[in-house]
Short mmCIF file of N, CA and C in Angstrom, two decimals:
data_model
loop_
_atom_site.label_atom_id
_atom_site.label_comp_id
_atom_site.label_asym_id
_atom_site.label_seq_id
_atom_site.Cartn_x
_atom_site.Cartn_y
_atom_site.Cartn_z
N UNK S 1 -3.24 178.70 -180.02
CA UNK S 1 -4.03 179.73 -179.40
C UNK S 1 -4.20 179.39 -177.92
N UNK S 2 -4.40 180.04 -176.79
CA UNK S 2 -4.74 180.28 -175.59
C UNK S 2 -6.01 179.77 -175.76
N UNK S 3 -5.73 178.34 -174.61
CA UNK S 3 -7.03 178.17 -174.43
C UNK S 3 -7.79 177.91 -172.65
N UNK S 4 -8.21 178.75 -171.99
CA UNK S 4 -8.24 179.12 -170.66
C UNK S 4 -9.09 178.09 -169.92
N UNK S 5 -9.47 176.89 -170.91
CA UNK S 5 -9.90 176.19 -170.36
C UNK S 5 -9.43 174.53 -169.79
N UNK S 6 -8.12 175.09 -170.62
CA UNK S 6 -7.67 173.57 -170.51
C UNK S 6 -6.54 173.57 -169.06
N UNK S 7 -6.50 172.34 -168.32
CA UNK S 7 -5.45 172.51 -167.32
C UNK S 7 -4.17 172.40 -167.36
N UNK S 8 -3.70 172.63 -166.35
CA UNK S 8 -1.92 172.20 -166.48
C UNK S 8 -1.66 171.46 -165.14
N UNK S 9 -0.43 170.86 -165.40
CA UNK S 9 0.30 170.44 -163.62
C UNK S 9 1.20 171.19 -163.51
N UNK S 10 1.44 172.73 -163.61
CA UNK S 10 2.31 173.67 -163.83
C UNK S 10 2.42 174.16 -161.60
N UNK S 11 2.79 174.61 -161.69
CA UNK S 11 3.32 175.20 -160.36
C UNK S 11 1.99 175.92 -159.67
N UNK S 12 2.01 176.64 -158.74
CA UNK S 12 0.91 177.37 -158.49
C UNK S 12 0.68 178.19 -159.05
N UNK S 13 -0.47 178.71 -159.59
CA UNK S 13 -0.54 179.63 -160.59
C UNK S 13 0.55 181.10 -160.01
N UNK S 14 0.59 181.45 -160.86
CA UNK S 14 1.50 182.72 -160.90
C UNK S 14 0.50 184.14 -161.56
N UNK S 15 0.70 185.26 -160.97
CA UNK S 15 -0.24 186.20 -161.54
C UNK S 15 0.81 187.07 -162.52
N UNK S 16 0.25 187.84 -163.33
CA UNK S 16 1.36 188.55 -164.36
C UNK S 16 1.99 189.53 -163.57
N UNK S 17 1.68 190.09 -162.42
CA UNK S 17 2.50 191.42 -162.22
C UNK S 17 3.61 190.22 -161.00
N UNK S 18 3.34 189.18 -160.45
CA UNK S 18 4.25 188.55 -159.80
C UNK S 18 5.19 187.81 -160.86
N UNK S 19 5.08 187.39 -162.31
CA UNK S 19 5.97 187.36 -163.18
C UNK S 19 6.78 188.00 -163.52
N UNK S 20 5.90 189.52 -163.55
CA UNK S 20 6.79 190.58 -163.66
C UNK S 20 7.84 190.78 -162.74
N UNK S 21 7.69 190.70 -161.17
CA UNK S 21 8.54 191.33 -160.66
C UNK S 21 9.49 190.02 -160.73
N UNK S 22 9.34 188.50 -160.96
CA UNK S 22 10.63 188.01 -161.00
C UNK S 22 11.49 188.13 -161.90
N UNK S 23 10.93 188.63 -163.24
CA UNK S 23 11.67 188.78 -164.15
C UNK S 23 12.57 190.06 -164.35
N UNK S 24 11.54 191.38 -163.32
CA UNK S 24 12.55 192.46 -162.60
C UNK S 24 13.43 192.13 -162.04
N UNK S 25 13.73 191.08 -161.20
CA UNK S 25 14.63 190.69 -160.50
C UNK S 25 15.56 189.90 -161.21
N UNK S 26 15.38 189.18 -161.72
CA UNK S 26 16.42 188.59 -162.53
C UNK S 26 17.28 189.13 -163.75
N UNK S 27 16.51 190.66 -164.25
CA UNK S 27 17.08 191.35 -165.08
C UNK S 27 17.85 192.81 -164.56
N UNK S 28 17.03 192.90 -163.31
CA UNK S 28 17.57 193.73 -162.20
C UNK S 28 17.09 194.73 -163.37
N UNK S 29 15.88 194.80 -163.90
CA UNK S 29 15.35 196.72 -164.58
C UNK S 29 14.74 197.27 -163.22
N UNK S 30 14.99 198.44 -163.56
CA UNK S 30 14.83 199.64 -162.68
C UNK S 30 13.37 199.80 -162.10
N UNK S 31 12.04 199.54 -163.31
CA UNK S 31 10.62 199.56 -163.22
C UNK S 31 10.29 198.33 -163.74
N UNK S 32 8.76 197.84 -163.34
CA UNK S 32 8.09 197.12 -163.97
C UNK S 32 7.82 197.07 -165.23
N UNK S 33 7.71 198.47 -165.40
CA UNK S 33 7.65 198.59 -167.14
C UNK S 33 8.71 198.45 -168.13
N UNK S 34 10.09 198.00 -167.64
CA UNK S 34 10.81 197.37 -168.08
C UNK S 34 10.75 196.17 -167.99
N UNK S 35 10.45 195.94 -167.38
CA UNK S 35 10.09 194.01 -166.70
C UNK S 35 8.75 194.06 -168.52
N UNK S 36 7.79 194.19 -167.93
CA UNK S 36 7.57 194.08 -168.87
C UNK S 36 7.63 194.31 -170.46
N UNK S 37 8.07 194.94 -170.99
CA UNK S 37 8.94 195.28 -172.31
C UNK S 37 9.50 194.22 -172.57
N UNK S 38 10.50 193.50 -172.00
CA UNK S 38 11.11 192.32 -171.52
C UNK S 38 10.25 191.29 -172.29
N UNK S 39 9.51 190.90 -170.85
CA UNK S 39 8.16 189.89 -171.40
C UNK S 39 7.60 190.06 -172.45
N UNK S 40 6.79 191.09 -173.00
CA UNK S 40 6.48 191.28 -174.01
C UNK S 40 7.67 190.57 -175.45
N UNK S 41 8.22 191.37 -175.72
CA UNK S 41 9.11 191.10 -176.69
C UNK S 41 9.88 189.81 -176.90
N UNK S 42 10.36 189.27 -175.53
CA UNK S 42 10.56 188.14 -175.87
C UNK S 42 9.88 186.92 -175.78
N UNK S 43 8.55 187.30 -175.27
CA UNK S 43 8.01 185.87 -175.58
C UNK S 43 7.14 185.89 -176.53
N UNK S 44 6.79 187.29 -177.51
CA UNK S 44 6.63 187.56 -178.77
C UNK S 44 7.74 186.69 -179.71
N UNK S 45 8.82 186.91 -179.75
CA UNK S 45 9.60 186.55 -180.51
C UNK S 45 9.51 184.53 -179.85
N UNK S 46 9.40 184.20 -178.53
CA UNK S 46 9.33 182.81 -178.61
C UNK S 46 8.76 182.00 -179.40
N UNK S 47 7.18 182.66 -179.68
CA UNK S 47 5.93 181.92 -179.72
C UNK S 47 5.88 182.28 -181.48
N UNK S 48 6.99 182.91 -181.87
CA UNK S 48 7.57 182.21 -183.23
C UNK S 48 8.34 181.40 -183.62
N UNK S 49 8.63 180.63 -182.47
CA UNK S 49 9.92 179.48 -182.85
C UNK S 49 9.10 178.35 -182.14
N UNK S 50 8.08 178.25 -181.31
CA UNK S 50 7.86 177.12 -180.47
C UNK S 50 6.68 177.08 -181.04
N UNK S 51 6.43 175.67 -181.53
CA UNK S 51 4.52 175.54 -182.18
C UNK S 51 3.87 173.65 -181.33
N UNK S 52 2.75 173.50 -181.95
CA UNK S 52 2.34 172.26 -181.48
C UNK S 52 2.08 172.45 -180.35
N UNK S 53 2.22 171.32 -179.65
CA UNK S 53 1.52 171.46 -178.22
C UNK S 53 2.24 171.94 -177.21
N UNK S 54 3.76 171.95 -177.25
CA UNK S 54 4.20 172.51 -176.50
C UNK S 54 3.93 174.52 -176.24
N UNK S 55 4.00 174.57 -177.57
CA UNK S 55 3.41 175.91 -177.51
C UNK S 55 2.21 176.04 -176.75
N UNK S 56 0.82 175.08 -176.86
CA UNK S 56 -0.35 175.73 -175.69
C UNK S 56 0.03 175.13 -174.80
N UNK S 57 0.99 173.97 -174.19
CA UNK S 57 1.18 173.66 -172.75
C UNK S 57 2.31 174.93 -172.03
N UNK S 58 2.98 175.44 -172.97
CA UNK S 58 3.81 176.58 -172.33
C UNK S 58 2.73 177.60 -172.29
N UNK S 59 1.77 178.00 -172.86
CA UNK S 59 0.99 178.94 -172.71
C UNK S 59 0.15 178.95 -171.60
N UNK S 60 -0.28 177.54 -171.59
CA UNK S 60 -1.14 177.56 -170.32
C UNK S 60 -0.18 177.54 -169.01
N UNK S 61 1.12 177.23 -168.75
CA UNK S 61 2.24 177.97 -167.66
C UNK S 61 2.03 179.18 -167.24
N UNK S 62 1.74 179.73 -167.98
CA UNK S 62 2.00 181.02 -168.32
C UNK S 62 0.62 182.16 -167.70
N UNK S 63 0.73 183.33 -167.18
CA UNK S 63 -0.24 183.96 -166.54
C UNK S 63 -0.50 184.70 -168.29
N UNK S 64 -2.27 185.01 -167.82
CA UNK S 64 -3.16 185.26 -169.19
C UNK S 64 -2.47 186.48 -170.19
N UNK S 65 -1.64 187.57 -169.67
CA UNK S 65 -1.43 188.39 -170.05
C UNK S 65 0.10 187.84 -171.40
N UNK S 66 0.94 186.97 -170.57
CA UNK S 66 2.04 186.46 -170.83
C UNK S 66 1.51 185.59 -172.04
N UNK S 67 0.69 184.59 -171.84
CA UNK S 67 0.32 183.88 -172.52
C UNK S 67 -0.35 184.15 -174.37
N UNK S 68 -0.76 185.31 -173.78
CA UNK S 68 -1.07 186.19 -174.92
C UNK S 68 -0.31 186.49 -175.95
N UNK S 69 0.91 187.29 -175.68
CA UNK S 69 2.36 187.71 -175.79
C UNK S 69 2.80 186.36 -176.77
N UNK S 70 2.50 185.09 -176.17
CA UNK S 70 3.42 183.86 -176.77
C UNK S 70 2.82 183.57 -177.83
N UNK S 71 1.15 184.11 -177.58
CA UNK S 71 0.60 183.09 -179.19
C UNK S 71 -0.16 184.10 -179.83
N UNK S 72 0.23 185.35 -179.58
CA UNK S 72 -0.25 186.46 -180.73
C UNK S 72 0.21 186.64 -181.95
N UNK S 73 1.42 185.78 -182.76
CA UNK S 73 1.99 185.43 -183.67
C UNK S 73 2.01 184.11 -183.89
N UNK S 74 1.34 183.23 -185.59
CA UNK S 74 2.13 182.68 -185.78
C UNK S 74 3.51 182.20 -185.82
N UNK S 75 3.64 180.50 -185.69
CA UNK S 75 4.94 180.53 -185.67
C UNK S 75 5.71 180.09 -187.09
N UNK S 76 7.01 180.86 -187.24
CA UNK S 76 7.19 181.03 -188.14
C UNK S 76 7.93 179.79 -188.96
N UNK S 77 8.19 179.69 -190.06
CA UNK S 77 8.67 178.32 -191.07
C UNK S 77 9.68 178.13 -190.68
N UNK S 78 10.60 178.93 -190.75
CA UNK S 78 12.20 178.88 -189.86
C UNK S 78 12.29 178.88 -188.83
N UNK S 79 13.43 178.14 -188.26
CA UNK S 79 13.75 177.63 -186.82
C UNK S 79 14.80 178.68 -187.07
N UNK S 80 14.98 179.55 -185.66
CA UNK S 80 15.97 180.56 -185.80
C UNK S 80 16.95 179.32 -184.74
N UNK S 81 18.50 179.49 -184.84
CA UNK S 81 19.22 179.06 -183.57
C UNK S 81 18.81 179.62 -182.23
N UNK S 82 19.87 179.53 -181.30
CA UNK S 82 19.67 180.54 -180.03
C UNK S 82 20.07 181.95 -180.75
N UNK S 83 21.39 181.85 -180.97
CA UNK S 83 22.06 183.58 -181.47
C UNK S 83 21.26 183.84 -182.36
N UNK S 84 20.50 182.94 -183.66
CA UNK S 84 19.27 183.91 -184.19
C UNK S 84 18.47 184.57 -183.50
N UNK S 85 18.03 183.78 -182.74
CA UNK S 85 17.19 184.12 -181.99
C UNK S 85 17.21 185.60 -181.37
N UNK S 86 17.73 185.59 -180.61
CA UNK S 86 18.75 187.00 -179.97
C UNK S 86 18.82 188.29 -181.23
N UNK S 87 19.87 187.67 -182.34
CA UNK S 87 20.32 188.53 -183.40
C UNK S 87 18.69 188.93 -183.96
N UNK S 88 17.79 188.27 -184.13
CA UNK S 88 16.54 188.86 -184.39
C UNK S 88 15.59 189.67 -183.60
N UNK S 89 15.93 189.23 -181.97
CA UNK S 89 14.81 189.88 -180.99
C UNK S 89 15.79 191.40 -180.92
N UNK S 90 16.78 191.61 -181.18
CA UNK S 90 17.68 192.83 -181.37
C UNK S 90 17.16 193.79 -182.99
N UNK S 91 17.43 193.09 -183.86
CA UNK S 91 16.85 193.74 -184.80
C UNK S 91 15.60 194.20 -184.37
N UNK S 92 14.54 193.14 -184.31
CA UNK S 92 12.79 193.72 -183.93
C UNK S 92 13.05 194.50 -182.98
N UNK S 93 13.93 194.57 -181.96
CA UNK S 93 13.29 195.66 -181.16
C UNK S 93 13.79 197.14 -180.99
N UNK S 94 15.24 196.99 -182.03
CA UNK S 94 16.22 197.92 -181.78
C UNK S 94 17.11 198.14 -181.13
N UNK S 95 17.36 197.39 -180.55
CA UNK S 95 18.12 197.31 -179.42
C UNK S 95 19.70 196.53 -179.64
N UNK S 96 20.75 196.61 -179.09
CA UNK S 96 21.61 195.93 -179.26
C UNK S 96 21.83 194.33 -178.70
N UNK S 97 22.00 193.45 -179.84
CA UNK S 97 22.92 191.99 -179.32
C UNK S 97 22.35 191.55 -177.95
N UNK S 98 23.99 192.44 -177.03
CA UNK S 98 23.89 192.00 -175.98
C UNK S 98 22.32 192.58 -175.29
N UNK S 99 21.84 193.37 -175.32
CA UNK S 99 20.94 193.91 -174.12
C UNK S 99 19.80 192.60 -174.96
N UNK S 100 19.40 192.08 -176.13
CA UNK S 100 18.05 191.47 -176.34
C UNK S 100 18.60 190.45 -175.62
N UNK S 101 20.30 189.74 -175.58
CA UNK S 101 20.71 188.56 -175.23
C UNK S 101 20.26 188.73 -173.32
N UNK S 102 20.48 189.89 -172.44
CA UNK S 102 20.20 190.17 -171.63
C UNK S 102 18.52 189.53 -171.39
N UNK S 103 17.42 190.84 -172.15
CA UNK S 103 16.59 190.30 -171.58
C UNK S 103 15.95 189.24 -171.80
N UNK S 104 16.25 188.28 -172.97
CA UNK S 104 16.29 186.79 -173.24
C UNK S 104 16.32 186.06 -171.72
N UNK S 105 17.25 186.00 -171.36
CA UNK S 105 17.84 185.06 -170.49
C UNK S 105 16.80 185.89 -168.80
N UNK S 106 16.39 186.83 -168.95
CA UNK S 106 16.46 187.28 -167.27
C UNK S 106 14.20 186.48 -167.90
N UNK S 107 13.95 187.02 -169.04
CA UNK S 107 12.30 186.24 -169.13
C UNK S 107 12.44 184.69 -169.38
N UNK S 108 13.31 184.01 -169.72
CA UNK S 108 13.41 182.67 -170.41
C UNK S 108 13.44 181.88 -168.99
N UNK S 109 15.09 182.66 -167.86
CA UNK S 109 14.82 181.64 -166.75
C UNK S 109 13.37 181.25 -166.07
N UNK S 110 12.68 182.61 -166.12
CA UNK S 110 11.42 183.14 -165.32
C UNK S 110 10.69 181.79 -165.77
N UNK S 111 10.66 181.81 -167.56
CA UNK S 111 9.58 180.91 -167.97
C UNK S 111 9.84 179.67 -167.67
N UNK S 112 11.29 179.06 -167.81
CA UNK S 112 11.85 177.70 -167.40
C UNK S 112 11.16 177.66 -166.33
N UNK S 113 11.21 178.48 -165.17
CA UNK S 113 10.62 177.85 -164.04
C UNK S 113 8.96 177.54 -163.85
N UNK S 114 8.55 178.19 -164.66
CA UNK S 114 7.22 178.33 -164.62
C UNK S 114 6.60 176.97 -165.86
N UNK S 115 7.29 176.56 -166.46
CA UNK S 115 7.01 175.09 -167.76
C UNK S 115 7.74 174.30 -166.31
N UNK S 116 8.47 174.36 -166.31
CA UNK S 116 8.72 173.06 -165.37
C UNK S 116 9.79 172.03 -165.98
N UNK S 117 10.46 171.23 -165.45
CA UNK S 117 11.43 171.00 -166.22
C UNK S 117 10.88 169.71 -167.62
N UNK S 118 10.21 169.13 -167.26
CA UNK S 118 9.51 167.87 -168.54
C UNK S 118 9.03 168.99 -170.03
N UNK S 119 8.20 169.99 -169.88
CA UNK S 119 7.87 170.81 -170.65
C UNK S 119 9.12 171.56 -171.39
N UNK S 120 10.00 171.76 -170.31
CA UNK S 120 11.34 172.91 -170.64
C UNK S 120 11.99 172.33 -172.02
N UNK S 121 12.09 170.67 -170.98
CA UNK S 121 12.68 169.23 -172.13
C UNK S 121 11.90 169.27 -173.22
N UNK S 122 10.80 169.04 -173.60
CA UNK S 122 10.05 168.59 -174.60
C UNK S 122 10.25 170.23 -175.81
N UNK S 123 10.36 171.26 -175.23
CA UNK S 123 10.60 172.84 -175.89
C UNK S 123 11.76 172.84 -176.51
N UNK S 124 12.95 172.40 -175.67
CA UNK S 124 13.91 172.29 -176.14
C UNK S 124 14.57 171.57 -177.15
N UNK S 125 14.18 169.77 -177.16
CA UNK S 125 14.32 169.04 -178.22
C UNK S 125 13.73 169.97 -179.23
N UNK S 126 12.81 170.39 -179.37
CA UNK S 126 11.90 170.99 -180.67
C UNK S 126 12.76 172.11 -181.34
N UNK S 127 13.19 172.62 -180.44
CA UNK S 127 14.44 173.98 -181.35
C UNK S 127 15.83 173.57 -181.94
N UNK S 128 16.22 174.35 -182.59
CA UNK S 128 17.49 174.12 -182.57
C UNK S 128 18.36 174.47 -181.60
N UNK S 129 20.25 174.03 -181.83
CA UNK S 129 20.58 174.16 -180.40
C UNK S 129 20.56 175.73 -180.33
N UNK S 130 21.22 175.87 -178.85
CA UNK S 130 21.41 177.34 -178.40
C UNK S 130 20.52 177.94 -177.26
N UNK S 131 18.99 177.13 -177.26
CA UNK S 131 18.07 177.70 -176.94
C UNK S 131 18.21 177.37 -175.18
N UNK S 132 19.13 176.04 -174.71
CA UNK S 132 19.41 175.36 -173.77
C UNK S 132 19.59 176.73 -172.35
N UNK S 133 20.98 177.65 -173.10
CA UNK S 133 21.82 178.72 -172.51
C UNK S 133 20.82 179.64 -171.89
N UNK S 134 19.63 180.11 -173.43
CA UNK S 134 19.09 180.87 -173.27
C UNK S 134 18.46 180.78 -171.74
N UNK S 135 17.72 179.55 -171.86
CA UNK S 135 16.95 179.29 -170.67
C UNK S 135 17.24 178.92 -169.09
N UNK S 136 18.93 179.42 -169.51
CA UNK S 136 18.92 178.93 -168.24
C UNK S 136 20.19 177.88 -167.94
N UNK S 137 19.81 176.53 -168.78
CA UNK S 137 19.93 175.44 -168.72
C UNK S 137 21.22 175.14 -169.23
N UNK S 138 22.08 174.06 -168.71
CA UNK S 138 23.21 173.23 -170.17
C UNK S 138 22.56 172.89 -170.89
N UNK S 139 23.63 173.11 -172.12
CA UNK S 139 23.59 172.56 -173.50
C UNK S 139 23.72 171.33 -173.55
N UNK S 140 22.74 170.62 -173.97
CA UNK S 140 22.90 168.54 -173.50
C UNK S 140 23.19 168.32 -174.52
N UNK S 141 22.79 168.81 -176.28
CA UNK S 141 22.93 168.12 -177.36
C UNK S 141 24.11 167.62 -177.69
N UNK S 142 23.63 166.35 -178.10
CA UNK S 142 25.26 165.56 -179.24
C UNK S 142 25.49 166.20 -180.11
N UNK S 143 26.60 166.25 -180.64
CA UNK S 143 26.89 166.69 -181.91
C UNK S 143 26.64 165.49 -182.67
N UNK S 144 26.39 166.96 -183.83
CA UNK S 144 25.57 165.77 -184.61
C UNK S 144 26.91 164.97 -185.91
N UNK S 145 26.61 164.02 -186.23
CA UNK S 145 27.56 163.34 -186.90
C UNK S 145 28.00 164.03 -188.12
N UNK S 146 29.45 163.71 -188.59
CA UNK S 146 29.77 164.58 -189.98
C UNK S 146 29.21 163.36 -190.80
N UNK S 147 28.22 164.29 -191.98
CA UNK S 147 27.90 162.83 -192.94
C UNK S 147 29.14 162.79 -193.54
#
């Protein structure tokens, strides 16, 4: 849960409609209210794959509105991959594949920058792979050994 009292060493705070417009920009939508749709939905669908503390240290990154968005859902028993991930924020929202894979990546960089890179790290170990791309980032994982 959001808790507005606790601190972060996160960047300068960021306000939600200046989230918004970077994430306009990075998705290049037409309005804010696509920007947000964006936000909304996918960091709905995050804050079902990311739990523990990284979940309220990414929340507290995060401007109050955004933050909301991440922990208004439990998170769920299954670890989706990255392409679950995607293949599900498409189903929930209706939308096709590529466009959820779209606005994945134009809110995920936004948030990478805003967790910072130690937080980004600590989010990432916690998922399964895939989630690296999403954000932005290379894929660092080893493969894992054939038993």
């Amino acid at each position: 849960m959001y808790d507005p009292t606790r601190t972060t060493s996160s960047l300068a705070a960021v306000t939600f409609d200046q989230m918004l417009e970077r994430v306009r920009y990075e998705g290049a939508y037409p309005t804010c209210e696509r920007a947000r749709e964006a936000v909304r939905d996918v960091l709905a669908a995050l804050g079902r794959q990311v739990e523990g503390e990284e979940r309220i240290d990414l929340a507290q990154c995060l401007p109050v509105e955004a933050a909301l968005a991440l922990t208004a859902s439990a998170p769920d028993s299954e670890h989706l991959t990255g392409w679950g991930f995607v293949k599900d924020l498409a189903t929930r929202t209706g939308c096709t594949p590529a466009a959820a894979r779209w606005d994945t990546g134009a809110v995920l960089a936004v948030v990478a920058r805003l967790a910072g890179p130690d937080l980004l790290a600590r989010i990432l170990r916690q998922l399964p792979g895939g989630y690296a791309l999403l954000f932005g980032q290379a894929e660092l994982r080893q493969a894992q050994a054939a038993a």
